[in-house]
Coordinates of C-alpha atoms and ligand atoms in Angstrom, one line a residue:
M1 CA -14.8 -30.1 11.7
S2 CA -12.2 -31.4 14.2
S3 CA -11.9 -30.6 17.8
L4 CA -8.2 -29.6 17.5
Y5 CA -7.3 -26.0 18.1
T6 CA -4.1 -24.3 19.2
L7 CA -3.2 -20.8 20.2
A8 CA 0.2 -19.2 21.0
I9 CA 0.9 -15.6 22.1
H10 CA 4.0 -13.5 22.8
G11 CA 4.7 -10.3 24.6
G12 CA 8.1 -9.6 23.2
A13 CA 11.6 -11.0 23.3
G14 CA 14.9 -9.6 24.5
T15 CA 17.2 -9.2 27.4
I16 CA 14.8 -10.5 30.0
S17 CA 16.4 -12.3 32.9
K18 CA 15.1 -13.7 36.1
A19 CA 17.8 -11.8 38.1
S20 CA 16.4 -8.5 37.0
M21 CA 12.7 -9.2 37.5
S22 CA 10.8 -8.8 40.7
A23 CA 8.4 -11.5 41.8
E24 CA 5.6 -9.0 41.5
A25 CA 6.5 -7.9 38.0
Q26 CA 6.8 -11.5 36.9
K27 CA 3.3 -12.2 38.3
N28 CA 1.9 -9.3 36.4
Y29 CA 3.3 -10.5 33.1
E30 CA 2.2 -14.0 33.7
E31 CA -1.3 -12.9 34.6
A32 CA -1.5 -10.7 31.5
L33 CA -0.4 -13.5 29.2
L34 CA -2.7 -15.9 30.8
N35 CA -5.7 -13.6 30.4
A36 CA -4.9 -13.0 26.7
L37 CA -4.6 -16.8 26.2
K38 CA -7.9 -17.4 27.9
T39 CA -9.7 -14.8 25.8
G40 CA -8.4 -16.4 22.6
E41 CA -9.0 -19.9 23.8
T42 CA -12.6 -19.3 24.8
W43 CA -13.3 -18.1 21.2
L44 CA -11.6 -21.1 19.7
K45 CA -13.2 -23.6 22.0
N46 CA -16.6 -22.5 20.9
G47 CA -15.8 -23.1 17.3
G48 CA -14.7 -19.5 16.6
D49 CA -12.3 -18.7 13.8
A50 CA -8.5 -18.4 14.2
L51 CA -8.4 -14.8 12.8
T52 CA -10.8 -13.4 15.4
A53 CA -9.0 -15.4 18.1
V54 CA -5.6 -13.8 17.4
E55 CA -7.2 -10.4 17.1
K56 CA -8.9 -10.8 20.5
A57 CA -5.8 -11.9 22.2
V58 CA -3.7 -9.1 20.7
V59 CA -6.4 -6.4 21.6
E60 CA -6.1 -7.5 25.2
L61 CA -2.3 -7.2 25.1
E62 CA -2.5 -3.8 23.3
N63 CA -4.7 -2.5 26.1
N64 CA -2.2 -3.5 28.7
P65 CA 0.5 -0.8 29.4
L66 CA 3.0 -3.7 30.3
F67 CA 3.5 -4.4 26.6
N68 CA 5.0 -2.3 23.8
A69 CA 1.9 -2.1 21.6
G70 CA -1.2 0.1 21.8
K71 CA -1.3 1.8 25.2
G72 CA 2.3 0.8 26.2
A73 CA 3.9 1.8 22.8
V74 CA 7.5 3.1 23.1
F75 CA 8.6 6.6 22.1
T76 CA 10.2 7.7 18.8
H77 CA 13.2 9.9 18.8
E78 CA 10.9 12.9 18.6
G79 CA 8.9 11.8 21.7
Q80 CA 5.9 10.5 19.8
H81 CA 4.3 7.1 19.2
E82 CA 4.2 5.4 15.8
M83 CA 2.5 2.0 16.0
D84 CA 2.5 -0.8 13.5
A85 CA 0.4 -3.9 13.2
S86 CA -0.7 -6.6 10.8
V87 CA -3.0 -9.7 10.4
M88 CA -3.1 -12.6 8.0
E89 CA -5.3 -15.5 7.5
G90 CA -4.1 -18.8 6.0
K91 CA -7.1 -20.0 3.9
F92 CA -7.2 -17.4 1.1
L93 CA -3.9 -15.6 2.1
N94 CA -5.7 -12.4 2.9
A95 CA -3.8 -9.8 4.9
G96 CA -4.0 -6.3 6.3
A97 CA -1.3 -4.1 7.7
V98 CA -0.8 -0.6 9.1
S99 CA 2.1 1.5 10.2
G100 CA 3.0 4.9 11.7
L101 CA -0.3 5.2 13.7
K102 CA -0.2 7.9 16.3
H103 CA -3.6 7.8 18.0
V104 CA -5.5 4.6 17.0
K105 CA -6.3 2.8 20.2
N106 CA -6.0 -0.7 18.7
P107 CA -3.8 -0.9 15.7
V108 CA -4.6 -4.6 15.2
L109 CA -8.3 -3.8 14.7
L110 CA -7.3 -1.3 12.0
A111 CA -5.1 -3.9 10.2
R112 CA -8.1 -6.3 10.3
K113 CA -10.3 -3.6 8.8
V114 CA -7.9 -3.0 6.0
M115 CA -7.9 -6.7 5.3
D116 CA -11.7 -7.0 5.4
E117 CA -12.3 -3.9 3.3
G118 CA -10.2 -5.7 0.7
T119 CA -8.9 -2.9 -1.6
H120 CA -5.4 -2.6 -0.2
V121 CA -3.2 -4.7 2.0
Y122 CA -1.1 -2.0 3.7
L123 CA -2.0 1.6 4.7
S124 CA 0.5 3.9 6.5
G125 CA 0.5 7.2 8.5
S126 CA -2.2 9.8 8.0
G127 CA -3.9 7.8 5.2
A128 CA -4.2 4.8 7.6
E129 CA -5.6 7.1 10.4
A130 CA -8.1 8.7 7.9
F131 CA -9.3 5.2 7.0
A132 CA -9.6 4.4 10.7
K133 CA -11.8 7.5 11.3
K134 CA -14.0 6.7 8.4
N135 CA -14.5 3.2 9.8
G136 CA -15.3 4.4 13.3
L137 CA -12.3 3.0 15.1
A138 CA -11.5 4.2 18.6
F139 CA -8.9 7.0 18.9
E140 CA -7.0 8.1 22.0
D141 CA -5.0 11.3 22.7
D142 CA -1.2 11.5 23.6
A143 CA -2.0 11.3 27.3
Y144 CA -3.5 7.8 26.9
F145 CA -0.2 6.5 25.3
Y146 CA 2.0 8.2 27.8
V147 CA 3.6 5.6 30.1
P148 CA 6.3 7.2 32.4
L149 CA 8.7 4.3 32.1
R150 CA 8.6 4.4 28.4
Y151 CA 9.5 8.1 28.5
Q152 CA 12.5 7.3 30.8
Q153 CA 13.6 4.6 28.3
L154 CA 13.6 7.3 25.6
Q155 CA 15.7 9.6 27.7
E156 CA 18.2 6.8 28.3
A157 CA 18.3 6.0 24.6
L158 CA 18.8 9.6 23.7
K159 CA 21.6 9.9 26.2
Q160 CA 23.3 6.9 24.8
D161 CA 22.4 7.8 21.2
K162 CA 21.0 4.3 20.6
V163 CA 17.9 2.7 19.2
F164 CA 16.6 0.1 21.8
L165 CA 14.5 -2.9 21.7
D166 CA 12.2 -1.9 24.5
H167 CA 13.4 -4.7 26.8
K168 CA 17.1 -4.1 26.3
E169 CA 17.6 -2.5 29.6
T170 CA 18.4 -3.7 33.1
K171 CA 15.4 -2.4 34.9
P172 CA 12.8 -4.9 36.2
D173 CA 10.1 -3.5 33.9
K174 CA 10.7 -4.8 30.4
F175 CA 8.0 -5.0 27.8
G176 CA 7.5 -6.1 24.3
T177 CA 5.8 -6.2 21.0
V178 CA 2.7 -8.5 21.1
G179 CA 1.4 -11.2 18.8
A180 CA -0.7 -14.3 18.5
V181 CA -1.0 -17.3 16.1
A182 CA -3.8 -19.9 16.0
L183 CA -5.3 -23.0 14.4
D184 CA -9.0 -23.3 14.7
V185 CA -11.3 -26.3 14.6
H186 CA -12.1 -25.7 10.9
G187 CA -8.4 -26.2 10.1
N188 CA -7.7 -22.5 9.4
L189 CA -4.5 -20.7 10.5
A190 CA -4.1 -17.0 11.3
A191 CA -1.5 -14.6 12.7
A192 CA -1.5 -11.1 14.2
T193 CA 1.3 -8.8 15.5
S194 CA 1.3 -5.3 17.0
T195 CA 4.1 -3.0 18.2
G196 CA 5.2 0.4 19.1
G197 CA 8.5 -0.5 17.4
M198 CA 11.9 0.5 19.0
T199 CA 12.6 3.2 21.5
N200 CA 14.3 6.2 19.9
K201 CA 13.5 5.0 16.3
K202 CA 13.5 7.6 13.6
H203 CA 10.3 9.2 12.6
G204 CA 8.9 7.1 9.7
R205 CA 10.9 3.9 10.6
V206 CA 8.9 0.8 10.0
G207 CA 9.9 -2.5 11.5
D208 CA 9.1 -6.1 10.6
T209 CA 5.7 -6.2 12.4
P210 CA 3.5 -4.8 9.6
I211 CA 5.5 -6.5 6.8
I212 CA 3.7 -9.6 5.6
G213 CA 6.3 -12.4 5.3
A214 CA 8.8 -10.7 7.7
G215 CA 7.0 -10.3 11.0
T216 CA 3.7 -12.0 10.3
Y217 CA 2.6 -14.8 8.0
A218 CA -0.1 -17.4 7.8
N219 CA -0.8 -20.2 5.2
N220 CA -3.1 -23.1 5.8
S221 CA -0.7 -25.4 3.9
T222 CA 2.1 -24.7 6.3
C223 CA 2.0 -22.5 9.4
A224 CA 1.2 -19.2 11.1
I225 CA 4.0 -17.0 12.5
S226 CA 4.3 -13.9 14.6
C227 CA 7.8 -12.4 15.3
T228 CA 9.4 -10.2 17.8
G229 CA 12.9 -8.8 18.0
H230 CA 15.2 -6.4 16.2
G231 CA 12.9 -5.7 13.2
E232 CA 15.6 -4.7 10.7
F233 CA 17.1 -8.2 10.8
F234 CA 13.7 -9.9 10.6
I235 CA 12.9 -7.9 7.5
R236 CA 16.3 -8.8 5.9
A237 CA 15.8 -12.5 6.7
V238 CA 12.2 -12.5 5.6
V239 CA 11.7 -14.6 8.7
A240 CA 8.0 -15.6 8.8
Y241 CA 7.8 -16.5 5.1
D242 CA 11.1 -18.3 5.2
I243 CA 9.8 -20.7 7.8
S244 CA 6.7 -21.4 5.7
C245 CA 8.9 -21.9 2.6
L246 CA 11.2 -24.4 4.4
M247 CA 8.1 -26.4 5.2
E248 CA 6.4 -26.0 1.8
Y249 CA 9.4 -26.5 -0.5
K250 CA 11.7 -28.6 1.6
G251 CA 9.2 -30.6 3.6
L252 CA 10.7 -29.7 6.9
S253 CA 8.8 -30.0 10.2
L254 CA 7.8 -26.7 11.9
K255 CA 10.3 -27.4 14.6
E256 CA 13.2 -27.9 12.2
A257 CA 12.2 -24.9 10.1
C258 CA 12.1 -22.7 13.2
R259 CA 15.4 -23.9 14.4
I260 CA 17.2 -23.1 11.2
V261 CA 15.7 -19.6 10.9
V262 CA 15.9 -18.5 14.5
H263 CA 19.0 -20.3 15.7
E264 CA 21.1 -20.3 12.5
K265 CA 20.1 -17.7 9.9
L266 CA 19.1 -14.9 12.3
V267 CA 22.1 -15.6 14.6
K268 CA 24.5 -15.4 11.6
L269 CA 23.0 -12.0 10.6
G270 CA 23.2 -10.8 14.2
G271 CA 19.4 -10.6 14.6
E272 CA 18.1 -10.9 18.2
G273 CA 14.6 -12.1 18.9
G274 CA 12.1 -14.9 18.6
L275 CA 8.7 -15.9 17.3
I276 CA 5.6 -18.0 17.9
A277 CA 4.5 -20.6 15.4
V278 CA 1.7 -23.1 15.0
D279 CA 1.3 -25.5 12.0
N280 CA -1.8 -27.0 10.4
K281 CA -1.3 -30.3 12.4
G282 CA -1.5 -28.5 15.8
N283 CA 2.2 -28.4 16.5
I284 CA 3.4 -25.3 18.5
E285 CA 7.0 -23.8 18.5
L286 CA 8.1 -20.8 20.6
P287 CA 11.8 -20.4 19.6
F288 CA 14.0 -17.4 20.5
N289 CA 17.7 -16.6 20.5
S290 CA 17.5 -13.8 23.1
E291 CA 17.7 -14.2 26.8
G292 CA 13.9 -14.4 27.2
M293 CA 10.6 -14.1 25.5
Y294 CA 7.2 -13.5 27.1
R295 CA 5.2 -16.4 25.7
G296 CA 2.3 -18.7 26.2
S297 CA 0.4 -21.4 24.4
V298 CA -2.5 -23.8 24.6
R299 CA -3.7 -26.8 22.7
S300 CA -7.3 -28.3 22.9
G301 CA -7.5 -30.6 25.9
E302 CA -4.2 -29.6 27.4
E303 CA -3.0 -27.3 30.2
K304 CA -2.0 -23.7 29.3
F305 CA 1.7 -23.0 29.1
I306 CA 3.2 -19.6 30.2
A307 CA 7.0 -18.8 30.3
I308 CA 9.4 -15.9 30.2
Y309 CA 13.0 -17.1 30.5
K310 CA 15.1 -19.7 28.7
P311 CA 14.1 -23.2 29.6
Ligands
LIG401 N1 10.0 -6.2 16.0 C1 9.7 -5.0 16.5 C2 10.2 -3.9 15.6 O1 11.4 -4.0 15.2 C3 10.2 -4.7 17.9 C4 9.9 -5.8 18.9 O2 9.6 -6.9 18.6 O3 10.0 -5.5 20.1 O4 9.6 -2.9 15.4

């Protein structure tokens, strides 16, 4: 067992600029990110596993209405919530994913349950919710998920007849998909991602978040990745797995693999967003090609890092 651990988290990427953010809003985001980072780090510091660490960090962000996941999930075209989430661990390549959840309080916990139960990797819609009920997961009604600003965002999107990344607006309050990646002291990697998707999305639309290899991936021989951004592009670019493949088959460093995928391949396709990544040596990368990304990271023995805008 080594004493090395790392943890990185994100709260979404997009058009997030300092000019459009009040000092108070910025403080709230930074505090929320810091708390999630602390929760995951406490677990890792005490020898806890990477999978539970990322789950704990994501649950905390899901419960915070500032972010587009769990409580703060955005509205679909029909004015409902359809949440997606996934988890993956890098030792045995086990994974769990869920999509189209309307009332499950913490989608990431359901993804973990799907993984642990072991029969299937991916459950969707009413089948996923039935599985959640059977396993005693917490449910909430529509009122819990109703966040007034989200509703305004839907009205704006309907007016413009557009599908929005939740932060693609100029108001000071911008929110995002959440995710976490970690390396634990046992040398295991894990990743988790959770989202409400995109404002005004069609009923049944599934983004990259629950798709293993697109929005989420972990493999002990390479890295763990959690993505955020315009999901359709992340699916087409198979972003998370592509980074792992560049490391595994081409021997690239995490940094170089991330640069190629986020700043070359995605940009060429027109895909806006970013990701958080850690590798099995303790390196951390937080690349994005959008204006900003809510992000934070920590490595054993080092200060915590929190940032929102471009460096
Ligand atoms: N990637 C998410 C999706 O397309 C959205 C986001 O990251 O904000 O569903």
